[in-house]
Amino acid sequence: MSERTLCMIKPDGVERNLIGNVLTRIETAGLRIVALRKLRLTTAQAEGFYTVHKERPFFQSLVSYMTSGPIVAAVLEGDNAIARWRELMGATNPANAAEGTIRRDLALDVERNTVHGSDAPETAGQEIPYFFNTMEQQG
Ligand code: UDP
Ligand code: MG
C-alpha cells in the first residue's frame, strides 16, 4: 500500500554537504520525493517536533543541535514508505546501524545521526503537516 513519510536531513548532514548523497539514496531506492524544503527550525519548532521526547535526558541537547543550522525536510512516497525509509536510515545509534545504511555510512554519533524518519503511520500523519501544507504536498 502506498504511504507517505516525513524525512529530515539534520544539521550535521546539511553542514557536511550530504543533501545530494541522501536524496540520491532515496531516489535510487525507488521512493518518490513529493515535497522538499530547506529551513532552519526555531527552538519552539524543534521542541514541538520532538515533544514526545521532552522528558528524555537528551532532549535539551537534541533541540540545541536541531536548531544549530538548516535542515532539509521532505515528504517521501511509495509502497511501505515508512518502513523502507527507516531501513535506509539504519538504527538510531550509528554504531548499531547495518552496513550500507545512511547512519552507518554518514552519521557522526547517536545525536548527530544525519537523518530523521517517521516511525509509524500515526507519526507520519502528524509530522508531514508540521512542515508542509496541503498545497505543498501535491507533488
Ligand atoms: N537521540 C539522542 N540520544 C539518544 C537517543 C536519541 O541524542 O540516546 C536523538 C537522535 O538524534 C535521534 C533523536 O534523538 O535521532 C530522536 O530519537 P528516536 O529515539 O526517536 O530515534 P530515531 O527515531 O530518530 O531513530
Ligand atoms: Mg523517532
Short mmCIF file of C-alpha atoms in Angstrom, two decimals, residues 12-83:
data_model
loop_
_atom_site.label_atom_id
_atom_site.label_comp_id
_atom_site.label_asym_id
_atom_site.label_seq_id
_atom_site.Cartn_x
_atom_site.Cartn_y
_atom_site.Cartn_z
CA ASP A 12 25.12 17.65 10.51
CA GLY A 13 24.12 16.34 7.08
CA VAL A 14 23.38 19.73 5.55
CA GLU A 15 26.56 21.19 7.07
CA ARG A 16 28.71 18.45 5.51
CA ASN A 17 27.11 18.85 2.02
CA LEU A 18 25.32 15.50 2.20
CA ILE A 19 21.92 16.62 0.87
CA GLY A 20 22.57 15.15 -2.57
CA ASN A 21 24.02 11.95 -1.14
CA VAL A 22 20.91 11.32 0.97
CA LEU A 23 18.42 12.29 -1.76
CA THR A 24 20.21 10.02 -4.25
CA ARG A 25 19.86 7.07 -1.87
CA ILE A 26 16.14 7.84 -1.52
CA GLU A 27 15.58 8.03 -5.27
CA THR A 28 17.77 5.01 -6.00
CA ALA A 29 15.67 3.00 -3.55
CA GLY A 30 12.58 3.89 -5.58
CA LEU A 31 10.93 6.26 -3.13
CA ARG A 32 9.44 9.38 -4.66
CA ILE A 33 10.13 12.87 -3.26
CA VAL A 34 6.75 14.62 -3.26
CA ALA A 35 7.77 17.72 -1.30
CA LEU A 36 11.14 19.23 -0.41
CA ARG A 37 12.22 22.26 1.59
CA LYS A 38 15.27 23.69 3.36
CA LEU A 39 14.72 25.68 6.54
CA ARG A 40 16.11 26.43 9.98
CA LEU A 41 13.98 25.39 12.95
CA THR A 42 13.37 27.77 15.83
CA THR A 43 13.77 26.42 19.37
CA ALA A 44 9.99 26.33 19.79
CA GLN A 45 9.58 24.45 16.49
CA ALA A 46 12.26 21.86 17.42
CA GLU A 47 10.74 21.40 20.89
CA GLY A 48 7.32 20.93 19.30
CA PHE A 49 8.57 18.43 16.76
CA TYR A 50 10.32 16.30 19.43
CA THR A 51 7.71 16.82 22.17
CA VAL A 52 7.35 13.03 22.55
CA HIS A 53 10.94 13.04 23.91
CA LYS A 54 10.60 16.03 26.26
CA GLU A 55 11.21 14.01 29.43
CA ARG A 56 14.26 12.23 28.00
CA PRO A 57 17.75 13.21 29.23
CA PHE A 58 18.90 14.03 25.69
CA PHE A 59 16.02 16.42 24.92
CA GLN A 60 17.69 19.81 25.54
CA SER A 61 20.83 18.77 23.70
CA LEU A 62 18.75 17.43 20.81
CA VAL A 63 16.81 20.70 20.50
CA SER A 64 20.03 22.71 20.62
CA TYR A 65 21.57 20.53 17.91
CA MET A 66 18.46 20.59 15.69
CA THR A 67 18.43 24.40 15.76
CA SER A 68 22.20 24.75 15.19
CA GLY A 69 21.85 25.06 11.41
CA PRO A 70 19.49 24.50 8.49
CA ILE A 71 17.77 21.20 7.81
CA VAL A 72 16.07 19.73 4.76
CA ALA A 73 12.55 18.35 5.18
CA ALA A 74 10.95 16.10 2.59
CA VAL A 75 7.85 14.00 2.11
CA LEU A 76 8.62 10.58 0.65
CA GLU A 77 6.05 8.34 -1.00
CA GLY A 78 5.93 4.72 -2.05
CA ASP A 79 4.75 1.26 -1.10
CA ASN A 80 5.59 0.74 2.56
CA ALA A 81 7.49 4.06 2.54
CA ILE A 82 7.65 4.43 6.33
CA ALA A 83 9.47 1.14 6.93
#
